[in-house]
Coordinates of C-alpha atoms and ligand atoms in Angstrom, one line a residue:
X255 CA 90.4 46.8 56.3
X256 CA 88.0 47.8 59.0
X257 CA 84.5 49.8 57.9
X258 CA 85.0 53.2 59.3
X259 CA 81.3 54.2 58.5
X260 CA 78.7 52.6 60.5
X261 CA 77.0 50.5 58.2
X262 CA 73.1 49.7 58.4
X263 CA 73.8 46.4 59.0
X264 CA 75.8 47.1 62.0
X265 CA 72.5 48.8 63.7
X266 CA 70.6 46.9 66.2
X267 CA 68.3 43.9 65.2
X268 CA 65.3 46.5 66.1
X269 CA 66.4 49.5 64.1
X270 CA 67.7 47.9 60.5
X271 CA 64.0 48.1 59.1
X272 CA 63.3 51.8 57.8
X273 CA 59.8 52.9 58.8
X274 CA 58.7 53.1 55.7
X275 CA 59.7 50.5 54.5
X276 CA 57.7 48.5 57.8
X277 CA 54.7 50.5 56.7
X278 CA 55.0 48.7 53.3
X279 CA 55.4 45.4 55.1
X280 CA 51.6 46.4 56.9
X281 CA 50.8 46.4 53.1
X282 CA 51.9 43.8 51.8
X283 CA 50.2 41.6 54.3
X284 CA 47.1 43.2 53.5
X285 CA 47.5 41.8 50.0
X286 CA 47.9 44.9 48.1
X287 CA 51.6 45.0 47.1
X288 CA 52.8 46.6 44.1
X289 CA 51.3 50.2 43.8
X290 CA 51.3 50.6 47.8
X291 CA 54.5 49.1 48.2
X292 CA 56.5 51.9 45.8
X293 CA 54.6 54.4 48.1
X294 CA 55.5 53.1 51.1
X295 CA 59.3 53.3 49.6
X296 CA 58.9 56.8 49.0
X297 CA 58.6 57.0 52.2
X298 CA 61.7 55.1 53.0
X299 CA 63.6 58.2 51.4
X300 CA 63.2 56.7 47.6
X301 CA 61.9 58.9 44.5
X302 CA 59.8 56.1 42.6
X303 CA 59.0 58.3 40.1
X304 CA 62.7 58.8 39.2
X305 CA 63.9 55.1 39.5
X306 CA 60.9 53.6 38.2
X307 CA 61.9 55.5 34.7
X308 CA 65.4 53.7 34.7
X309 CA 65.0 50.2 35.6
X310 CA 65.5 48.4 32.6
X311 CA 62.8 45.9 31.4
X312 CA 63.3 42.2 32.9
X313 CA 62.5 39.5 29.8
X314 CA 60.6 35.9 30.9
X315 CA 63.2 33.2 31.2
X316 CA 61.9 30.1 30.3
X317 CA 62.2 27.7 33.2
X318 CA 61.3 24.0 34.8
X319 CA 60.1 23.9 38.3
X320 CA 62.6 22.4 40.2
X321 CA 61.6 19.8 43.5
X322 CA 63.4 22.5 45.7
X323 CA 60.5 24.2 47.8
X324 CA 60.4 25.2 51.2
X325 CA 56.4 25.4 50.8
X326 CA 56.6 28.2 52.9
X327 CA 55.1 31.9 51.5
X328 CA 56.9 33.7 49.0
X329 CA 57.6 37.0 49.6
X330 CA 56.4 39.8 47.8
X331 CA 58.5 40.4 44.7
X332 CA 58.6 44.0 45.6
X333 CA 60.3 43.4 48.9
X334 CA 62.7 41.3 47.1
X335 CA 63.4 44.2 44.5
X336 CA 63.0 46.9 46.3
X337 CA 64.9 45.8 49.7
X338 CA 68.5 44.9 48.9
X339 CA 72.2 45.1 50.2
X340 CA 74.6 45.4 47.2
X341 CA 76.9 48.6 48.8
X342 CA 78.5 49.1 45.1
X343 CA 75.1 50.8 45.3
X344 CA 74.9 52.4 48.4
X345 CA 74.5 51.1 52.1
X346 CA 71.0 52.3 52.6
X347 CA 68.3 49.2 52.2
X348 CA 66.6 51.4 49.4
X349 CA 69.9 52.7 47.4
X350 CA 70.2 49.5 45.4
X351 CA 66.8 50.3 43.7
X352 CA 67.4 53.4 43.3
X353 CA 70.6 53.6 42.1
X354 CA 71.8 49.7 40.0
X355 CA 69.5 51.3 37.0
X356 CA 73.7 52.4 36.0
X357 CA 74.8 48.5 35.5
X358 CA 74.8 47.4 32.2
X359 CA 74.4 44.0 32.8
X360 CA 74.3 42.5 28.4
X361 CA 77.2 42.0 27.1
X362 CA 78.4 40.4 30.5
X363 CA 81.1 38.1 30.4
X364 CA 83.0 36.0 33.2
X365 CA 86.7 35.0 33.6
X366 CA 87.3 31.9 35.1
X367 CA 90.7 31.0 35.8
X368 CA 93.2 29.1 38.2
X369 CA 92.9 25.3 38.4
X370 CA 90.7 24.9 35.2
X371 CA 91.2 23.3 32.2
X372 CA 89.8 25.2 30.7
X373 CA 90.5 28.7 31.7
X374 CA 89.2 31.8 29.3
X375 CA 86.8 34.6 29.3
X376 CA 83.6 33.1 28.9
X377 CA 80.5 35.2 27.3
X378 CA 77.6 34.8 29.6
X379 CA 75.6 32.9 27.3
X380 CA 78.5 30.0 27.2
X381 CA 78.9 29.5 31.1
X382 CA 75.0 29.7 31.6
X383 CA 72.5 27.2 29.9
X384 CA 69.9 28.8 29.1
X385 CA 68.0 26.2 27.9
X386 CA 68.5 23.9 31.0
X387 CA 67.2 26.7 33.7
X388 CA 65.3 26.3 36.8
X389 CA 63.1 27.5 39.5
X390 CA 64.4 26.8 42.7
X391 CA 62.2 28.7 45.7
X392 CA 65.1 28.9 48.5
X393 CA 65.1 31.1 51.7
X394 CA 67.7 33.8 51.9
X395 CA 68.9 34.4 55.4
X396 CA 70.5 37.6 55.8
X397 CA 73.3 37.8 58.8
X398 CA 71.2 40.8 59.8
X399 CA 68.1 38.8 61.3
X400 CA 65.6 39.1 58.6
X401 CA 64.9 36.6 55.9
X402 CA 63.1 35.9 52.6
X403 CA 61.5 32.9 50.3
X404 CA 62.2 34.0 47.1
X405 CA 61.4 31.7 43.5
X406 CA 65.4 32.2 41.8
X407 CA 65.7 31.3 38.3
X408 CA 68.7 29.7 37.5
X409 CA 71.8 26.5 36.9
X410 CA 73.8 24.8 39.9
X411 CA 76.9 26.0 40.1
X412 CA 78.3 22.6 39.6
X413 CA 77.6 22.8 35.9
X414 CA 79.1 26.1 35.3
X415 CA 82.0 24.2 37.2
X416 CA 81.1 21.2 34.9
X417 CA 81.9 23.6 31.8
X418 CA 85.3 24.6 32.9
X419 CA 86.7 21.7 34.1
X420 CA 87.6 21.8 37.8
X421 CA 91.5 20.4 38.0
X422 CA 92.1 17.4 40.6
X423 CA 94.0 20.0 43.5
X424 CA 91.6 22.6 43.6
X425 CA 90.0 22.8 46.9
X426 CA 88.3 26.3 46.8
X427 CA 86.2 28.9 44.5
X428 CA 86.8 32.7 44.5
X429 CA 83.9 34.8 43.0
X430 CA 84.8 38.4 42.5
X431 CA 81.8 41.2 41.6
X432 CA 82.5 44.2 38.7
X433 CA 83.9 47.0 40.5
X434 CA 83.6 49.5 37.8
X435 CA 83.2 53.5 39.6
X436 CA 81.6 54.3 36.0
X437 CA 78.8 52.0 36.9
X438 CA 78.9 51.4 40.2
X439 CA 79.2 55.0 42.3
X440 CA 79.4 53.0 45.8
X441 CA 82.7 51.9 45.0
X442 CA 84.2 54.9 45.2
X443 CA 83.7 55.2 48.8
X444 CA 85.8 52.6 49.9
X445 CA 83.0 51.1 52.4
X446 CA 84.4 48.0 51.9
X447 CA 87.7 46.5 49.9
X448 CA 86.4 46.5 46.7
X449 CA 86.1 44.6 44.1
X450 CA 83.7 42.2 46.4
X451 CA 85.0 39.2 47.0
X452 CA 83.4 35.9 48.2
X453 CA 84.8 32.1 48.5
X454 CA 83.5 28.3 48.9
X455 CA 84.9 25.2 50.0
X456 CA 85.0 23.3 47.1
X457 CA 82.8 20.6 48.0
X458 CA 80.2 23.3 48.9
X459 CA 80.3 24.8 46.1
X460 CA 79.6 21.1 44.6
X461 CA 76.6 20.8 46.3
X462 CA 73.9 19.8 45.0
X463 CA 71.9 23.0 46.5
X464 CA 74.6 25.8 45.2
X465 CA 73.0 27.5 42.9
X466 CA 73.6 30.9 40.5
X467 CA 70.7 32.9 40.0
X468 CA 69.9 34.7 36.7
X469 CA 66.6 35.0 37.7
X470 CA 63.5 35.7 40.2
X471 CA 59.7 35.9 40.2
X472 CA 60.0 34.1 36.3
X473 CA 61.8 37.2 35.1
X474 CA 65.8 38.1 34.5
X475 CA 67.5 39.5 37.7
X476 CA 66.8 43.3 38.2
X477 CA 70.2 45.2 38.6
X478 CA 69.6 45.4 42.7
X479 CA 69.8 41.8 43.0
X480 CA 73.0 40.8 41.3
X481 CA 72.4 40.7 37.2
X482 CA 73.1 38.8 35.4
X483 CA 74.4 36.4 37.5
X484 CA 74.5 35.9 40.9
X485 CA 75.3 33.0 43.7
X486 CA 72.8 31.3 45.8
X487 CA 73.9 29.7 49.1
X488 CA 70.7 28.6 50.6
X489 CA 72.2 27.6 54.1
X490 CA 74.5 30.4 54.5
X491 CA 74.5 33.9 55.5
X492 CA 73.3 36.2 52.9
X493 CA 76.6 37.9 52.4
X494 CA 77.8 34.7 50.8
X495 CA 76.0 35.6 48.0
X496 CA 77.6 37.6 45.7
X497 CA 76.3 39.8 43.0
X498 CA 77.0 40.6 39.0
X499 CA 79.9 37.6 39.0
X500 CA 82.7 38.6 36.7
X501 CA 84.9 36.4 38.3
X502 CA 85.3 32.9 39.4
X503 CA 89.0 31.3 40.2
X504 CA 89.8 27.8 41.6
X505 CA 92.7 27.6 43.4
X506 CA 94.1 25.0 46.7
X507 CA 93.9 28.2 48.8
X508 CA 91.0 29.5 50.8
X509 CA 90.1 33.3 49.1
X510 CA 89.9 36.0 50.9
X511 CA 86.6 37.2 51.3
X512 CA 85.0 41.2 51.8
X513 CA 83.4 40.7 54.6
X514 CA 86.1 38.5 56.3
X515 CA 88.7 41.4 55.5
X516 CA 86.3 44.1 56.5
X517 CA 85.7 42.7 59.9
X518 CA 87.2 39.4 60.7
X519 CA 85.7 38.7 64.0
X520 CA 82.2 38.9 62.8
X521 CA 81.7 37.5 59.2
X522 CA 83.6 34.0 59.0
X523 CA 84.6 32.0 55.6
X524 CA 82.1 29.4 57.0
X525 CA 79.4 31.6 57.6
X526 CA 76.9 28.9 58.3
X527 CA 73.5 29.9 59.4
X528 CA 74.1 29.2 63.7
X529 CA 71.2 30.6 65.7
X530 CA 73.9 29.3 68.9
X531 CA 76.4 32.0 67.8
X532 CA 75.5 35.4 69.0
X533 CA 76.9 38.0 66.3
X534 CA 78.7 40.6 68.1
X535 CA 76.1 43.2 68.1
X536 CA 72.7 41.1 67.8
X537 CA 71.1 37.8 68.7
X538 CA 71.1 35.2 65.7
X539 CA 68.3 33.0 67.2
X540 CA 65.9 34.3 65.5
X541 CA 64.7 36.3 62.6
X542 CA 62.3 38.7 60.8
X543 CA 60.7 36.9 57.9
X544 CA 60.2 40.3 55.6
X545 CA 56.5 40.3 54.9
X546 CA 55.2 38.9 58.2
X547 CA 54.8 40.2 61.8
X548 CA 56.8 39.0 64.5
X549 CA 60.1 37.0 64.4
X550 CA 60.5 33.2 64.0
X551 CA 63.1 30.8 65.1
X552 CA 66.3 30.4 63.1
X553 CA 67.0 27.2 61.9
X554 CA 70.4 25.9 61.4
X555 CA 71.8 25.8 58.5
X556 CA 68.9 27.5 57.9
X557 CA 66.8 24.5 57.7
X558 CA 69.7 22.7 54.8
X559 CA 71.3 20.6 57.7
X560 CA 70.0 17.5 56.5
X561 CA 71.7 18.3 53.1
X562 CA 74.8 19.9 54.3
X563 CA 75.4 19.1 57.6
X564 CA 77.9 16.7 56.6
X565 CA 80.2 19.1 55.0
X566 CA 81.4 20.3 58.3
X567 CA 81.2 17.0 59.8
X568 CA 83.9 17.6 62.7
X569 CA 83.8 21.3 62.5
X570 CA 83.3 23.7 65.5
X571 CA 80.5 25.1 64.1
X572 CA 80.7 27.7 66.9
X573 CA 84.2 28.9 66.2
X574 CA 84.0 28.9 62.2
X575 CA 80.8 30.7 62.5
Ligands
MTE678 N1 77.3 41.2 46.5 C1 77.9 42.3 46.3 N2 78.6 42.4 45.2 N3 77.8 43.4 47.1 C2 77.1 43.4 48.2 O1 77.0 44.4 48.9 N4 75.7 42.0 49.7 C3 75.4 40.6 50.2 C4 75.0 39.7 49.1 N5 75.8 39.9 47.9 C5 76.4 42.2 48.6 C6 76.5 41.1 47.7 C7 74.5 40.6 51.3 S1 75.0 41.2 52.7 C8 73.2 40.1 51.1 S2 72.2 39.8 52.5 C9 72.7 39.7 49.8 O2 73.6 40.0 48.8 C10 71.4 40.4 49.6 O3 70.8 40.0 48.4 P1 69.5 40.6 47.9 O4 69.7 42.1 47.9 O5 69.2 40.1 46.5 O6 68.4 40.3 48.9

């Protein structure tokens, strides 16, 4: 299916920062985020007054600190929160904040089925360990040229795959989001093919780095980013990581993916970070890290090569972009 409405990712690398929204950025680096921040998103077309009464409040997760850190600067939690893509919620870099208060993320529970021995409907508690998480601080690079370091709380997706028991032909993972109109009010404008889809190699999603998030900044996922559990695909696009899992499915063929069906030519099953591959309507050399002036070099695999390169060992990178 092609997008018929012009997404905001589809605008040019300049224009896919509302003003207000920069303004906050001025902010932030000025070191006063929080209460300037939610002012600044007013001004990005957000009523905090109205969504600050509906968020839901985030519990600690107790955590280890994990070796992975890019010991760069973290970005301000309320960029993180507050600046989002999940279109279940609404296109607009603001709507997820606005809007995800609706997801009612406990009781969650996750089918996993397909080439498993052990296929069922697991209760969130059973699939995720919570007494084995972690804080991993990874960049997320977005396919739109801006970035973010962010501290993620959570388990490699190799255990959860550990759990099931992956069967010896599988050679991919699906991962399918709730699509649920009572909750989620963006899917009934059918932006993209919902429910949203995403899909791994399997031996990426064995990698050491693949990672589901239940967490961020110490705390359990708000709703905008993906509660309760999302993926983590620290050299990929963004897009790769998909939000408020209620699905996972192991098969020997490669899933489709929501992107991929949406617009083929521009959002690939590999996906891997190339700043050599121009996207069709911007430059991916470089990018904005959110938070900072100016843009920086985009790495590949965006700055994972030395742990993944070998995956695609062969590969035209430039073709399976
Ligand atoms: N997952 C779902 N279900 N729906 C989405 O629209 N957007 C993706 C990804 N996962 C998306 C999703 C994109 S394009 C990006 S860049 C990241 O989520 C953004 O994650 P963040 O909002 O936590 O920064």
């Amino acid at each position: 299916m092609l997008i018929k409405n012009k997404k905001s990712w589809h605008e040019s690398e300049n224009a896919v920062t509302p003003e207000g929204l920069y303004q906050t950025r001025r902010t932030f680096i000025k070191g006063a985020a929080g209460i300037v921040g939610l002012a600044g998103l007013a001004g990005a077309g957000v009523a905090s007054g109205a969504f600050a009464a509906n968020q839901r409040v985030l519990n600690k997760l107790d955590h280890t600190k994990s070796g992975f850190d890019p010991r760069e600067a973290l970005t301000p939690e309320a960029a993180v929160t507050n600046y989002n893509n999940y279109y279940e919620y609404g296109t607009d870099k603001a709507d997820p904040a606005a809007n995800a208060w609706r997801l009612q993320p406990k009781p969650w529970s996750v089918s996993v089925d397909g080439m498993v021995d052990k296929p069922a409907t697991y209760a969130f508690e059973d699939l995720v360990d919570m007494q084995s998480l972690e804080e991993r601080i990874y960049r997320l690079r977005c396919v739109e040229a801006w970035s973010m370091v962010i501290p993620w709380i959570g388990v490699p997706l190799s255990a959860i795959l550990a759990k099931v028991g992956v069967q010896g032909g599988a050679k991919y993972v699906g991962f399918e989001t709730l699509a649920d109109p009572k909750q989620m009010p963006g899917v009934r404008r059918r932006v993209l093919d919902w429910p949203y889809v995403e899909g791994l190699t399997l031996a990426e999603a064995m990698n050491p780095l693949t990672f589901v998030a239940v967490g961020l900044y110490g705390k359990e996922l708000p709703n905008q980013n993906g509660a309760p559990l999302r993926l983590i695909v620290p050299w990929k696009y963004g897009y790769k990581s998909i939000k408020s899992i209620v699905r996972i499915t192991l098969g020997d063929k490669q899933p489709e993916t929501s992107w991929g069906r949406s617009a083929p030519s521009e959002y690939g099953f590999y996906s891997n970070v190339n700043p050599l591959v121009e996207h069709p309507r911007w430059s991916q050399a470089r990018e904005r890290r959110i938070g900072e002036f100016g843009r920086r070099k985009t790495l590949m695999f965006n700055g994972y090569g030395e742990q993944v390169a070998h995956l695609y060992a062969g590969m035209d990178l430039r073709e399976n972009h």
